[in-house]
C-alpha positions as MATLAB code, in Angstrom:
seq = 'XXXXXXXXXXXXXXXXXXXXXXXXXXXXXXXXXXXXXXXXXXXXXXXXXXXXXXXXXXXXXXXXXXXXXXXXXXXXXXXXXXXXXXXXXXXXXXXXXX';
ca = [
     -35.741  -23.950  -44.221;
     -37.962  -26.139  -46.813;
     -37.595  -29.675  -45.969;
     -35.200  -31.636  -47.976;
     -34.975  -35.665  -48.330;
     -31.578  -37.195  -47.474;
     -29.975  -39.840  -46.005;
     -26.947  -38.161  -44.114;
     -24.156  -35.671  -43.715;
     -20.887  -34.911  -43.500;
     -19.156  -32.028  -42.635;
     -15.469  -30.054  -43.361;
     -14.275  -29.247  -39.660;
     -10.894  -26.985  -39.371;
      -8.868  -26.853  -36.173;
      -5.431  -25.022  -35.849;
      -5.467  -24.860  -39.246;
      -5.916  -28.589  -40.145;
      -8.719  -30.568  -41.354;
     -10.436  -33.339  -39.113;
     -10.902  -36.792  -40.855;
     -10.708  -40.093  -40.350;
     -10.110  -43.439  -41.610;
     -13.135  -45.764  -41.975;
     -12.959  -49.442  -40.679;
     -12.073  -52.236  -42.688;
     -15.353  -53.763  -43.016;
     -16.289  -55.092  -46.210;
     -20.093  -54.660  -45.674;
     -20.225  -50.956  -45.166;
     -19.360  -48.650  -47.679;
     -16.186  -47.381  -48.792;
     -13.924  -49.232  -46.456;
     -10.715  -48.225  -45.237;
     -11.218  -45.125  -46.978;
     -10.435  -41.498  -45.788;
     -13.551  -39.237  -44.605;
     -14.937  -36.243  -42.785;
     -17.425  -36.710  -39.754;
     -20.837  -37.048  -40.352;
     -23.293  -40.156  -40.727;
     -26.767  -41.482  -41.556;
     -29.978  -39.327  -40.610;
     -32.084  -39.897  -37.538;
     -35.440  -39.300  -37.070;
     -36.479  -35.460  -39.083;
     -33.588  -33.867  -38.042;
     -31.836  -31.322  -40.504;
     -28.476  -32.020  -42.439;
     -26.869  -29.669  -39.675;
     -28.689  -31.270  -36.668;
     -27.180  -34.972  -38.418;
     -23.760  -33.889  -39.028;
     -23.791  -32.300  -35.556;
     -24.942  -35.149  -33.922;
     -22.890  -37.867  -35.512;
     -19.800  -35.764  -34.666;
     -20.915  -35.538  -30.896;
     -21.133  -39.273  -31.132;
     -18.165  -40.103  -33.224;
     -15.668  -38.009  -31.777;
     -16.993  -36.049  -28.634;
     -16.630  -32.752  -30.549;
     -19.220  -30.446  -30.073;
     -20.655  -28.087  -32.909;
     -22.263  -25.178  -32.046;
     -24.481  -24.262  -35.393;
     -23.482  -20.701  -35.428;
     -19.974  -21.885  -36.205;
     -20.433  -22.994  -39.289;
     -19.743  -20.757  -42.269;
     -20.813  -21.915  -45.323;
     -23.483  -24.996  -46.545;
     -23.932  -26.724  -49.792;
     -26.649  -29.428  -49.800;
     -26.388  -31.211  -53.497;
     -28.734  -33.971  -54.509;
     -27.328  -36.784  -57.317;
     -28.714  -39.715  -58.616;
     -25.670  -41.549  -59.935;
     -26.924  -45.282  -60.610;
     -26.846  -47.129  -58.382;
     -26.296  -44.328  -55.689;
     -28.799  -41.479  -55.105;
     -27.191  -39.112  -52.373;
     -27.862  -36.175  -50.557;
     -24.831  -34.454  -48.978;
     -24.348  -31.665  -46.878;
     -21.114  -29.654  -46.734;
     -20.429  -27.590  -43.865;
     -17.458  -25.478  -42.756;
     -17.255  -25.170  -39.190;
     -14.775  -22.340  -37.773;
     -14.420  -23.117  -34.155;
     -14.758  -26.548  -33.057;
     -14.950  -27.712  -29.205;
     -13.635  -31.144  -27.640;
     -10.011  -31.009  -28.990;
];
């Protein structure tokens, strides 16, 4: 896979039927607060959108992703002043942790 700049990832994760999210805090200095969302987080180091959106769900919610899982990725890349994002959608059919 060609390497592709971005900042993070999210990703769509389906247990029993039901879609993991989660509320985000109340903080005024991060974005989108209180808002609904899907797993996922900023980019460390090279890795890939799938190695990020992995990761930050190991670290956010001690679910573990095995990459074959997943079923489906769309990266998209938008600059929408001021924003320019990146974003990785994943679907992930088995999950572990719950």
């Amino acid at each position: 896979m060609a390497f592709i700049p971005f900042k993070g990832a999210k990703i769509a994760l389906l247990f029993q039927g039901l879609l993991i999210a989660y509320q985000r805090d109340q903080k005024p200095e991060i974005p989108f607060p209180g808002m609904w969302d899907l797993p996922g987080g900023g980019r460390e180091d090279d890795e890939s959108p799938v190695e990020c959106a992995i990761r930050e769900t190991r670290e956010e919610f001690d679910i573990a992703v095995d990459p074959a899982w997943i079923v489906w990725t769309l990266i998209r890349h938008r600059i929408r002043p001021p924003l320019e994002v990146t974003s990785l959608l994943a679907s992930s059919k088995r999950v572990s942790g719950l």
